[in-house]
Short mmCIF file of C-alpha atoms in Angstrom, two decimals:
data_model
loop_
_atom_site.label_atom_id
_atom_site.label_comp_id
_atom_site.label_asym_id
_atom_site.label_seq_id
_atom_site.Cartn_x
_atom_site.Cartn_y
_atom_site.Cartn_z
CA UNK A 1 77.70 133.91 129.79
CA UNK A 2 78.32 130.62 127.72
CA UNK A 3 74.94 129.11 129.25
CA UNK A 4 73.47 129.17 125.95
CA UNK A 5 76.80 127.56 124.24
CA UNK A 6 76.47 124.72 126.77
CA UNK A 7 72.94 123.84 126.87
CA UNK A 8 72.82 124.05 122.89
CA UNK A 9 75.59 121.49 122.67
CA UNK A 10 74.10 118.00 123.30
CA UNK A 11 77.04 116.66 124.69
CA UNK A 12 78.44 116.93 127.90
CA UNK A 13 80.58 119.56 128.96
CA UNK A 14 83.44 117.16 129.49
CA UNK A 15 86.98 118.86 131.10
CA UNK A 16 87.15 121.91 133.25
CA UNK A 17 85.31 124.81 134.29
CA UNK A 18 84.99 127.57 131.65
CA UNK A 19 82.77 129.68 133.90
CA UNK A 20 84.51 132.93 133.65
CA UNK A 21 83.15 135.09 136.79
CA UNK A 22 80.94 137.70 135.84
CA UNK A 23 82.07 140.77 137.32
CA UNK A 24 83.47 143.80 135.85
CA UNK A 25 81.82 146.43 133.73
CA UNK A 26 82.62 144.73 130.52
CA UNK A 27 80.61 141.57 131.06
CA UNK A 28 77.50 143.26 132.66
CA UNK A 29 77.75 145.78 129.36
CA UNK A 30 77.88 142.48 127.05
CA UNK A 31 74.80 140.62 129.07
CA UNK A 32 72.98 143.99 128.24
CA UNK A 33 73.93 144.25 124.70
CA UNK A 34 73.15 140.99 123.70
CA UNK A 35 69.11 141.05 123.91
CA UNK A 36 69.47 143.64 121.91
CA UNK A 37 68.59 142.39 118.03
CA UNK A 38 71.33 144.46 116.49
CA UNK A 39 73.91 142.39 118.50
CA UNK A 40 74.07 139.33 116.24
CA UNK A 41 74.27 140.59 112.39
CA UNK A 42 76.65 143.77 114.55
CA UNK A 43 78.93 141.09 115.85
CA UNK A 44 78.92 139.23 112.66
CA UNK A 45 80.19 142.26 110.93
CA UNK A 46 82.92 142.88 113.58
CA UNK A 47 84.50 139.35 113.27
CA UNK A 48 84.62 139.89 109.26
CA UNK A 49 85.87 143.12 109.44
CA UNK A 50 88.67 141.60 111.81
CA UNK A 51 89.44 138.52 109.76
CA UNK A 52 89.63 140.88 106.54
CA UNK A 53 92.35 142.56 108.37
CA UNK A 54 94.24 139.99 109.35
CA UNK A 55 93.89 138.52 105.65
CA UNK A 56 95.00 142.50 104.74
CA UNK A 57 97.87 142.50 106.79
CA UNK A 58 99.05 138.43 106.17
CA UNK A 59 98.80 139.35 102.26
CA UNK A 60 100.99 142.45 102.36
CA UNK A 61 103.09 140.80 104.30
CA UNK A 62 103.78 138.19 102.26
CA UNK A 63 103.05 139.43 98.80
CA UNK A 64 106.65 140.15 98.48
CA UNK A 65 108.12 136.61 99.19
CA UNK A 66 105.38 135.13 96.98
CA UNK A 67 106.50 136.88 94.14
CA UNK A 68 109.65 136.39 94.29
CA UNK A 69 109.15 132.24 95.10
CA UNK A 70 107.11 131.86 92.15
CA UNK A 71 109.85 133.57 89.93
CA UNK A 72 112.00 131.42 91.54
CA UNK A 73 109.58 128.10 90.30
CA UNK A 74 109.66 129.82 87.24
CA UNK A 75 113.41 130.74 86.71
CA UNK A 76 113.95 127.16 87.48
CA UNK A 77 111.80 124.92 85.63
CA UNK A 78 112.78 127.27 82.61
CA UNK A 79 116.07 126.42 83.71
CA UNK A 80 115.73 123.07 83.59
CA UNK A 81 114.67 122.54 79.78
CA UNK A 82 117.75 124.26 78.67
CA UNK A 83 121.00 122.89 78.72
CA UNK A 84 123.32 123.99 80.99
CA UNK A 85 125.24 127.25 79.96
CA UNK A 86 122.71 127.71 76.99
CA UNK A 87 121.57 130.87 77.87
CA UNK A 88 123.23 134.61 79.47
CA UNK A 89 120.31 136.08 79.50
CA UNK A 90 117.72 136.97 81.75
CA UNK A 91 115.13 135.16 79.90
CA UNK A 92 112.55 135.70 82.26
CA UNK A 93 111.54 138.83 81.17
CA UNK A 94 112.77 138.33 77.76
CA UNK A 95 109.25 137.20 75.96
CA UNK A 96 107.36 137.24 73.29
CA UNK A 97 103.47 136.51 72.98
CA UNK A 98 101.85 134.73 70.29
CA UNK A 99 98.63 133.71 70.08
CA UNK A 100 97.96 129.73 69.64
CA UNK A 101 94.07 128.59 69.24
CA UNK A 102 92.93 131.56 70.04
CA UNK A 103 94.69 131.81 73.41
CA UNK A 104 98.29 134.06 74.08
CA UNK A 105 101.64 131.42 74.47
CA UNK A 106 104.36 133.27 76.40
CA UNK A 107 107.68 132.22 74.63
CA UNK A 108 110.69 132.62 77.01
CA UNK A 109 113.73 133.42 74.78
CA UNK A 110 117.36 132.20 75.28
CA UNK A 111 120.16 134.27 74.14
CA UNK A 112 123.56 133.43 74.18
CA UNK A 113 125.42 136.89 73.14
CA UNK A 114 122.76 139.13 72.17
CA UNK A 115 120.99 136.55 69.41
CA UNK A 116 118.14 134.07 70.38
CA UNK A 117 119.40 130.37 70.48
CA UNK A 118 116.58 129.13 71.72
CA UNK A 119 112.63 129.00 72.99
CA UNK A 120 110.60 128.07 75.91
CA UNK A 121 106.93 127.86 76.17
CA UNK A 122 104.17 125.72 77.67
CA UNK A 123 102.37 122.90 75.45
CA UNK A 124 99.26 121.00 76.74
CA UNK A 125 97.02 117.95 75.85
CA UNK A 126 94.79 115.90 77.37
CA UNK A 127 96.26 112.66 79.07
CA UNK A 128 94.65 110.11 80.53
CA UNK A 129 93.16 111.84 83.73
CA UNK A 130 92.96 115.61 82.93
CA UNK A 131 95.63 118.10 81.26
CA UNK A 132 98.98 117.45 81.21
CA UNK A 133 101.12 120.73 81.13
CA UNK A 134 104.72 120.66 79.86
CA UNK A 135 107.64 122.89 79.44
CA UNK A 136 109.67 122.64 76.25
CA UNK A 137 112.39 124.12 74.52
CA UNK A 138 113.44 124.55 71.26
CA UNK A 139 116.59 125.48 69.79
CA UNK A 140 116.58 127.68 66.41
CA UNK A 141 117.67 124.65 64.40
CA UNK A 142 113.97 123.25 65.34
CA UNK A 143 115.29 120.35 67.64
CA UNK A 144 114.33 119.76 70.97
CA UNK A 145 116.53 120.94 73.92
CA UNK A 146 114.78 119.64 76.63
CA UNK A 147 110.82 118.74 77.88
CA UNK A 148 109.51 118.91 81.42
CA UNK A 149 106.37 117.56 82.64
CA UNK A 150 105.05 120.49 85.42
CA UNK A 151 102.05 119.30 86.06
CA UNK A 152 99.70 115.95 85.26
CA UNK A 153 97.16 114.00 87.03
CA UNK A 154 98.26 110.60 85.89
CA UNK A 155 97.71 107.36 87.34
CA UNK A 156 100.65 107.41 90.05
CA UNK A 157 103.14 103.94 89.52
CA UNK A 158 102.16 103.97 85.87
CA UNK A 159 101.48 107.11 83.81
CA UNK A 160 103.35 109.37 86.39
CA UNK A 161 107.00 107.68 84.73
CA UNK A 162 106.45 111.51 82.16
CA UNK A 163 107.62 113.05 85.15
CA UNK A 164 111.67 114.06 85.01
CA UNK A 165 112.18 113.03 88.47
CA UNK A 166 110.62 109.42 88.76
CA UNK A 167 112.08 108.30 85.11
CA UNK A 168 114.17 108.77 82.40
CA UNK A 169 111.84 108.87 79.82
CA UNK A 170 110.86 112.34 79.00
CA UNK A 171 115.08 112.83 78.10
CA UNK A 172 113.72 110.58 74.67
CA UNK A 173 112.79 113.91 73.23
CA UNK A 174 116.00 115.71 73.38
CA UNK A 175 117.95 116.23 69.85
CA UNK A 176 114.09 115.82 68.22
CA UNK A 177 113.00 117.67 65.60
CA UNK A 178 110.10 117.68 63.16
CA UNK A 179 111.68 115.65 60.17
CA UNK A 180 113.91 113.38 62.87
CA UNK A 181 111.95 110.93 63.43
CA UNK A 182 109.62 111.46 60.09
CA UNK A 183 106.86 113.07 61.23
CA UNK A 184 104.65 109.21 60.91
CA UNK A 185 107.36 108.32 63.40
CA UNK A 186 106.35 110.75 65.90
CA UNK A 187 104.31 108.26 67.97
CA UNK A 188 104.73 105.40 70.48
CA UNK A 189 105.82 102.43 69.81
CA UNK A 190 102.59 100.81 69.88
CA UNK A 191 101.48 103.34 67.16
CA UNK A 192 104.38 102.79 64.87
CA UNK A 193 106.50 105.36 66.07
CA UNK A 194 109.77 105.50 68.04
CA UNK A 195 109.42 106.22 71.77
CA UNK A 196 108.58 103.61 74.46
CA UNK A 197 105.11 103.66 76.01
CA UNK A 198 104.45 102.52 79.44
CA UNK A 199 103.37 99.52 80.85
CA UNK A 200 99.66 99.63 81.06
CA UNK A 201 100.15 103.19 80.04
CA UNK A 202 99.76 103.97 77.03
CA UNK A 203 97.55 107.09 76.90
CA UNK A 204 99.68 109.20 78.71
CA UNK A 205 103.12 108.99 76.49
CA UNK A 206 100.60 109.20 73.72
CA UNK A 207 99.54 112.75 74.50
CA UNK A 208 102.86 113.73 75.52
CA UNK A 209 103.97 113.04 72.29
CA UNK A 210 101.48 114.41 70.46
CA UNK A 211 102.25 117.70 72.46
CA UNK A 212 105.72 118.39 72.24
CA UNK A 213 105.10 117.32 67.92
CA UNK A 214 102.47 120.01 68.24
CA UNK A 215 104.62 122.29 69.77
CA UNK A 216 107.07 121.94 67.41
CA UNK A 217 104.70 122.60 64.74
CA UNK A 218 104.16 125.17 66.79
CA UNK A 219 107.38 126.79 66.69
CA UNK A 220 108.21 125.92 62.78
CA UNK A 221 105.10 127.66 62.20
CA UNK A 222 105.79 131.05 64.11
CA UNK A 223 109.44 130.69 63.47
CA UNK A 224 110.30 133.78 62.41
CA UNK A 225 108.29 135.65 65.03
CA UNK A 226 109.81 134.13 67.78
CA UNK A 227 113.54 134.47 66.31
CA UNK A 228 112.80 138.42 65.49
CA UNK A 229 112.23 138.75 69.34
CA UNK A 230 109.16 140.66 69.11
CA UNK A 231 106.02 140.53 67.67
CA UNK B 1 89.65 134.16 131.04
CA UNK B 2 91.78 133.59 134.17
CA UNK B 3 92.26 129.86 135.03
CA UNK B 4 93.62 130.27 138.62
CA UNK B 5 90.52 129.48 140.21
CA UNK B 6 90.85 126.07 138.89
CA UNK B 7 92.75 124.09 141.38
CA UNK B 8 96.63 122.48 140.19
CA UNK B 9 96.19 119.73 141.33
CA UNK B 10 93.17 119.07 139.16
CA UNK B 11 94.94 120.34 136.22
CA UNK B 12 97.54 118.18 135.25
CA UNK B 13 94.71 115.28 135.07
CA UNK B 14 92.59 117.27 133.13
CA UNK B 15 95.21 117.89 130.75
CA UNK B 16 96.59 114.47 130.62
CA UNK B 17 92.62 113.53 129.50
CA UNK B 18 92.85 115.98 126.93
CA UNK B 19 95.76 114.27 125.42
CA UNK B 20 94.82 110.89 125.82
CA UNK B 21 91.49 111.76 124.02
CA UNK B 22 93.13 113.01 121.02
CA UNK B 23 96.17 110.71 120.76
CA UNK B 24 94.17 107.54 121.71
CA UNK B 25 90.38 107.40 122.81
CA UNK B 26 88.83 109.79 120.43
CA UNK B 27 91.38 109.73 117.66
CA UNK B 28 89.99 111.89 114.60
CA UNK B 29 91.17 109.85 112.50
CA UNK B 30 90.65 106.40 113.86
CA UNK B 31 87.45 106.92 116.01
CA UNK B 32 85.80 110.48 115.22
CA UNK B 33 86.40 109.39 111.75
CA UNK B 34 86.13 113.10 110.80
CA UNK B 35 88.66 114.92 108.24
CA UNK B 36 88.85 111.69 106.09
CA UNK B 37 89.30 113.53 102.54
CA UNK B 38 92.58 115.04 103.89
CA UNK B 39 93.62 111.76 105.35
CA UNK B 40 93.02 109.25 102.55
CA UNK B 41 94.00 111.84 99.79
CA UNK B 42 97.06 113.21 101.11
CA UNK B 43 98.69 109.97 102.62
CA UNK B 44 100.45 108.54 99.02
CA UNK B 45 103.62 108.98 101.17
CA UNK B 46 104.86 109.86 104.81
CA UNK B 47 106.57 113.30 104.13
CA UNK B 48 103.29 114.60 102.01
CA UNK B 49 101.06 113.10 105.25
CA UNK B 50 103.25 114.28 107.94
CA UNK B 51 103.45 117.77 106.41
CA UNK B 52 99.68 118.34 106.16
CA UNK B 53 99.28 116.96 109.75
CA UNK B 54 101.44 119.48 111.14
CA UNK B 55 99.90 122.40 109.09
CA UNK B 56 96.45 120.94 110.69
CA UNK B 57 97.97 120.58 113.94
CA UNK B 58 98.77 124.69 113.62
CA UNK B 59 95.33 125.58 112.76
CA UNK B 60 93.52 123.70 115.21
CA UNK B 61 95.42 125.08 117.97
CA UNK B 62 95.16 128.51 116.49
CA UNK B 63 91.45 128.45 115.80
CA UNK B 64 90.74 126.35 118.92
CA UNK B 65 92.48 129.45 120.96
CA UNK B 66 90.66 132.12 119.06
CA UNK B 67 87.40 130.09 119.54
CA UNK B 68 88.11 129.58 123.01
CA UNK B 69 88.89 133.69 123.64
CA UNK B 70 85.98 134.65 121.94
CA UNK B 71 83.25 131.89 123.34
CA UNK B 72 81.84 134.20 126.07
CA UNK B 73 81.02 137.18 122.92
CA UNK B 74 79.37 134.75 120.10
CA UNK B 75 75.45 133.96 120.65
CA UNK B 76 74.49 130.33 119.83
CA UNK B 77 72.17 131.28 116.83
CA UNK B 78 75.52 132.56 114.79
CA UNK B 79 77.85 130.41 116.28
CA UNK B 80 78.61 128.31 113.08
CA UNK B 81 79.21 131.55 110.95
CA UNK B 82 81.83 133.05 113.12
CA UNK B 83 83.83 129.73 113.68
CA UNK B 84 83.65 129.28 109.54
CA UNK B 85 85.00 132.82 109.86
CA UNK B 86 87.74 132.70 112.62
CA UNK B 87 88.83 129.02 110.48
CA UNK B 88 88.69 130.29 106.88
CA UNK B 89 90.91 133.36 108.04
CA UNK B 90 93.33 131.31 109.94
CA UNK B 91 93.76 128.67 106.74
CA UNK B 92 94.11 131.32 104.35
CA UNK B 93 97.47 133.33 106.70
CA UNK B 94 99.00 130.04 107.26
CA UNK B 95 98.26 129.52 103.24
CA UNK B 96 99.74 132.31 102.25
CA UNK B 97 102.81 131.97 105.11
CA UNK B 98 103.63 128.91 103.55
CA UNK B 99 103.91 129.91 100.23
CA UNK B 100 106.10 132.95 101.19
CA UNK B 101 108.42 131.12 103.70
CA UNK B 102 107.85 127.29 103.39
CA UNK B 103 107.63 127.46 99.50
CA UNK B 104 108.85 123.87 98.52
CA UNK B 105 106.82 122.44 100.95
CA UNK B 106 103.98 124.37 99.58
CA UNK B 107 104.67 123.19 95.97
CA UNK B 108 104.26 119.64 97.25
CA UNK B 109 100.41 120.12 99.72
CA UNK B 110 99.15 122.64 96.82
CA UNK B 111 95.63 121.99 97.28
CA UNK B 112 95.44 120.44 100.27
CA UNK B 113 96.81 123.58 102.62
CA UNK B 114 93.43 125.38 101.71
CA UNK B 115 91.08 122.53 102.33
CA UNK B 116 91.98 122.38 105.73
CA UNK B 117 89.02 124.97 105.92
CA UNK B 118 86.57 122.02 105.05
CA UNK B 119 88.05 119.29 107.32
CA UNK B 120 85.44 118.72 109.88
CA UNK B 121 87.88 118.26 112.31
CA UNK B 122 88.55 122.02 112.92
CA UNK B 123 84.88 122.79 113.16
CA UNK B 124 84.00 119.80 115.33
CA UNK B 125 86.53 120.60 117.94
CA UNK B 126 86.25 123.93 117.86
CA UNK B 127 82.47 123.63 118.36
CA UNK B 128 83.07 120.28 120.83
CA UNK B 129 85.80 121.59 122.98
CA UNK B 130 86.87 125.47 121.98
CA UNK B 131 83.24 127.09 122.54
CA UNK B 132 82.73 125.12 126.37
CA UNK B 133 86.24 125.56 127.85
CA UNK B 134 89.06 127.83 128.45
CA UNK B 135 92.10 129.14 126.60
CA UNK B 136 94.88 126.89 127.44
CA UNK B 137 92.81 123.58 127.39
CA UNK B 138 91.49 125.05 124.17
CA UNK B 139 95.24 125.12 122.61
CA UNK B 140 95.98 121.58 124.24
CA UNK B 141 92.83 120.54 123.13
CA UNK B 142 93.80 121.59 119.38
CA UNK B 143 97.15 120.62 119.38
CA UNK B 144 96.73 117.02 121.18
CA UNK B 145 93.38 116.47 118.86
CA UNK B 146 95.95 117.26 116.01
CA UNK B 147 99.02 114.95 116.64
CA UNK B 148 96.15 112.21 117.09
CA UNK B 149 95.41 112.91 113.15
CA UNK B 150 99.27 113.25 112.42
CA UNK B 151 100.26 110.01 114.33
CA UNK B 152 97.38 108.46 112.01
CA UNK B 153 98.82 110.17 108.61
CA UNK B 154 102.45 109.27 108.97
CA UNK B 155 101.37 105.74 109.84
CA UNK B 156 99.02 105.68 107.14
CA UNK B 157 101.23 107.14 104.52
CA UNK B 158 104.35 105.12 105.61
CA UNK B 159 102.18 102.28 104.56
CA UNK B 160 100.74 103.32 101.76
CA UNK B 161 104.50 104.16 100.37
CA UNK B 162 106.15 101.34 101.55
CA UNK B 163 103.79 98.73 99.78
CA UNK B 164 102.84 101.21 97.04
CA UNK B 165 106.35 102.15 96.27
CA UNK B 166 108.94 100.06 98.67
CA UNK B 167 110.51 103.48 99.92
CA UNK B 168 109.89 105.58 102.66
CA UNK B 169 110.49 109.30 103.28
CA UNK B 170 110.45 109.88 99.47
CA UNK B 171 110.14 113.39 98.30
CA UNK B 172 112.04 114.51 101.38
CA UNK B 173 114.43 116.10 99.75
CA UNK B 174 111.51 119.05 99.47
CA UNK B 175 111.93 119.68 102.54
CA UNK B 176 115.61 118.64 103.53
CA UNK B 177 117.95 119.63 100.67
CA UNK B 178 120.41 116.34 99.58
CA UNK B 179 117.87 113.88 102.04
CA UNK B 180 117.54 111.10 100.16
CA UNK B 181 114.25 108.34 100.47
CA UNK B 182 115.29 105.00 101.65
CA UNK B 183 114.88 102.19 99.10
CA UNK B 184 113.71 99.37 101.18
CA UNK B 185 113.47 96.69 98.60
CA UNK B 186 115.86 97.36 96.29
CA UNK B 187 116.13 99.49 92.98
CA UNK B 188 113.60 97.04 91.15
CA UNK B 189 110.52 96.42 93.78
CA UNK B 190 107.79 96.53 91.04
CA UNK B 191 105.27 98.23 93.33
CA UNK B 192 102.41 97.46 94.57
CA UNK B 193 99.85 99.75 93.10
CA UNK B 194 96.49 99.46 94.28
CA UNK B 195 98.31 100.98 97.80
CA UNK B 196 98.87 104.08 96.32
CA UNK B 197 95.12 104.55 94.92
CA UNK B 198 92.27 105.49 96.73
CA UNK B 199 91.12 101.77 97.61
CA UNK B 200 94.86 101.22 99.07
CA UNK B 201 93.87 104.19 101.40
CA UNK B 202 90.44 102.84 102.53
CA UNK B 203 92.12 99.38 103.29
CA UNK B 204 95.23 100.79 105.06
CA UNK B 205 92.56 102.68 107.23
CA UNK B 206 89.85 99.84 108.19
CA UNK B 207 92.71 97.65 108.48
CA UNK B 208 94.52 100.78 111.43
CA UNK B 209 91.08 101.10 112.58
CA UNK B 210 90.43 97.28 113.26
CA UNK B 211 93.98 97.36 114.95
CA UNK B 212 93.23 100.02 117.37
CA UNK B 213 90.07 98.38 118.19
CA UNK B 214 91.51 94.87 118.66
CA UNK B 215 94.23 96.68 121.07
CA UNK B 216 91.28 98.49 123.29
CA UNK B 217 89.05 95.54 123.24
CA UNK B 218 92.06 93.21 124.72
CA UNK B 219 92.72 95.99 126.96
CA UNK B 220 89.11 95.94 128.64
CA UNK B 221 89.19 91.72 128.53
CA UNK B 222 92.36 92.10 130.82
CA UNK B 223 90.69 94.81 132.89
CA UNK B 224 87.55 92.69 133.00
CA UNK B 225 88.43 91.38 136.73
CA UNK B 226 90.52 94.40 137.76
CA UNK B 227 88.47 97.74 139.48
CA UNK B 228 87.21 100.14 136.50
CA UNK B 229 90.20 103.00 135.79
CA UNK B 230 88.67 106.20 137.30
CA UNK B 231 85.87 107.11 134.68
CA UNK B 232 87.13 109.50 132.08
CA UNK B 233 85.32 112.79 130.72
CA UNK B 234 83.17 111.54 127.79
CA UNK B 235 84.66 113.58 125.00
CA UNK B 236 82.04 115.28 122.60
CA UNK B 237 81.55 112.97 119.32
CA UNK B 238 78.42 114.42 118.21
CA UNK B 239 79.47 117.19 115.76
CA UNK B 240 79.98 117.03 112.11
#
């Protein structure tokens, strides 16, 4: 049966014996079917048609657990970039869309009693090695509440500091807001402005300034949009 | 598939080959030298390493048993196909079981769970060892070929993070809630970057390789005057 396997293999057949005796109707039905030319593109179509169902059956099973994981993620990096106690609502599926550039933003809102106190949405820029993606939000007085790096490609050791859990640094833009610093202000260090660059990294805190000032902008500009709740 | 015809007493040797081959003599990692994007990618740290290992070590057994029940049913001529198949299938359930029940871990291998699909590794034993032999050398076969690749990881990324970073075990708290990484030089090591890039992983890897060679090759000087050891199978290097 697996004569061709083993020839066609250069290399030796090195443990055991896989000869499977070749008796029973099955095998002498198989050894029959196989000179005939359907039996390759037939068998072909049998193992896809078997690994789609398994992939059928895996996905339905798990669709459910997925979904409810990535809320999860979701619930809790939202979570994250608002103070503690901020919000008693489910702000998950409290959003708004606006369109930025062209593309839609989903803005999370935060209500504390029925009025929105605050806003969450994504901001990107280009770092140093590919997009940075961040999570900020904004209270309605315009200041920052909180910014979350969820996903860079940074240099690890040295631009990777943005993220919350290997420093401090990204807590710099809490209590924010567009005239505080003056908007010249809203760079590094190195740039004139007031928050700390890196060492040897100074492209990275660059655009992650320049993102959560753009989302600000952002937000000032679409201000009373966001606060009415709907579009 | 029956294995009774092969004799007991044979077995346990074969299967102690089959282990030593992928723990020791043919190593993926260290001697096959197949699956290297995995390995040098993944291995920034132990926990990231080890976990990848172990979702490799699931696959290969899993693929090298349905290779291994199927072998007698797949002509030669579309052999590669239907292994790509049976491999690409297997990835993608243990992808999307991860992400349902293992999410945190899941967060932290992103990428890497899917690529298992294009680490040689899988292929080349399944095609080596899966296609020629039976079911439950198939399995040992998979699973022994894949602690050889996770011994190599967690070494590897223990390295890596203990030079790059002077911790170990960081980002455990993924996967253990409260776990804390152990600070092994104190709050302020500076780090010691270039063993966290790519290069870091190249040297950490000639430098394991040159190790295990320098441990066989004083191994066969001190066996130089002794009888040979009784010959073992040749294990199949050729693919991939």
């Amino acid at each position: 049966m697996s004569e061709n396997l083993e020839t066609a293999a250069a290399a030796p057949q090195g443990l055991g014996d896989a000869e499977v005796p070749k008796t029973g109707g099955l095998y002498t039905l198989i050894e029959r079917l196989r000179e005939q030319l359907a039996y390759q593109p037939v068998l072909l179509g049998i193992v896809a048609l078997a690994a789609s169902a398994a992939l059928t059956a895996a996905s339905s099973a798990t669709s459910g657990a997925i979904a409810e994981a990535q809320a999860r993620d979701l619930r809790d990096s939202l979570a994250q970039v608002l103070p503690q106690g901020f919000a008693d609502n489910d702000f998950l599926h409290d959003t708004v869309s606006i369109e930025r550039d062209g593309k839609p933003v989903t803005i999370y809102l935060a209500r504390k009693a029925g009025s929105v106190a605050g806003a969450v949405f994504k901001v990107a820029e280009r770092g140093y090695a590919g997009e940075i993606q961040l999570l900020m939000a904004v209270g309605v007085d315009g200041r920052t509440l909180g910014v979350r790096v969820i996903r860079h490609s940074e240099t690890p050791g040295l631009g990777d500091k943005i993220e919350a859990g290997k420093s401090e640094w990204a807590k710099d833009f809490s209590g924010k807001s567009l005239g505080d610093p003056a908007p010249e202000r809203w760079a590094v260090k190195k740039d004139g402005g007031v928050f700390d660059q890196f060492a040897g990294a100074t492209i990275t805190p660059r655009a992650v300034v320049k993102a959560v000032k753009g989302g600000l902008m952002f937000f000032a500009g679409h201000r009373a949009q966001i606060l009415g709740g709907s579009q | 598939m029956s294995n009774q015809d092969v004799a007991s007493s044979d077995d346990s040797h074969i299967y102690r080959d089959i282990v030593w081959n992928g723990v020791w003599k043919q190593n993926p990692g260290l001697v096959q030298l197949l699956g290297l994007c995995p390995i040098l990618a993944i291995s920034t740290n132990t926990v990231n390493a080890v976990s990848l290992g172990l979702a490799t070590v699931l696959v290969m057994a899993l693929a090298n048993l349905g290779v291994a029940a199927l072998r007698n049913f797949i002509p030669y001529e579309i052999r590669i196909p239907v292994f790509i198949l049976i491999i690409a299938a297997l990835v993608t359930v243990v992808d999307l079981a991860f992400n349902a029940w293992l999410h945190s871990l899941y967060l932290v291998l992103g990428i890497f769970i899917p690529l298992i699909v294009t680490n040689c590794i899988v292929l080349a034993r399944v095609e080596a060892f899966a296609a020629k032999n039976d079911l439950r050398h198939s399995i040992v076969d998979g699973i022994a070929q894949g602690i050889g690749l996770v011994a190599v990881l967690a070494v590897l990324g223990a390295v890596r993070e203990i030079i790059g970073n002077g911790t170990l075990l960081g980002g455990i708290d993924m996967i253990i809630d409260g776990a804390k990484p152990l600070q092994l030089f104190g709050e302020h090591y500076p780090g010691f970057l270039v063993a966290i890039l790519p290069p870091g992983a190249f040297f950490a890897l000639g430098s394991l390789i040159a190790l295990r060679n320098w441990i066989d090759a004083r191994a066969a000087a001190r066996n130089r005057h002794a009888p040979p050891p009784a010959a073992l199978p040749e294990a199949e290097t050729s693919a991939a």
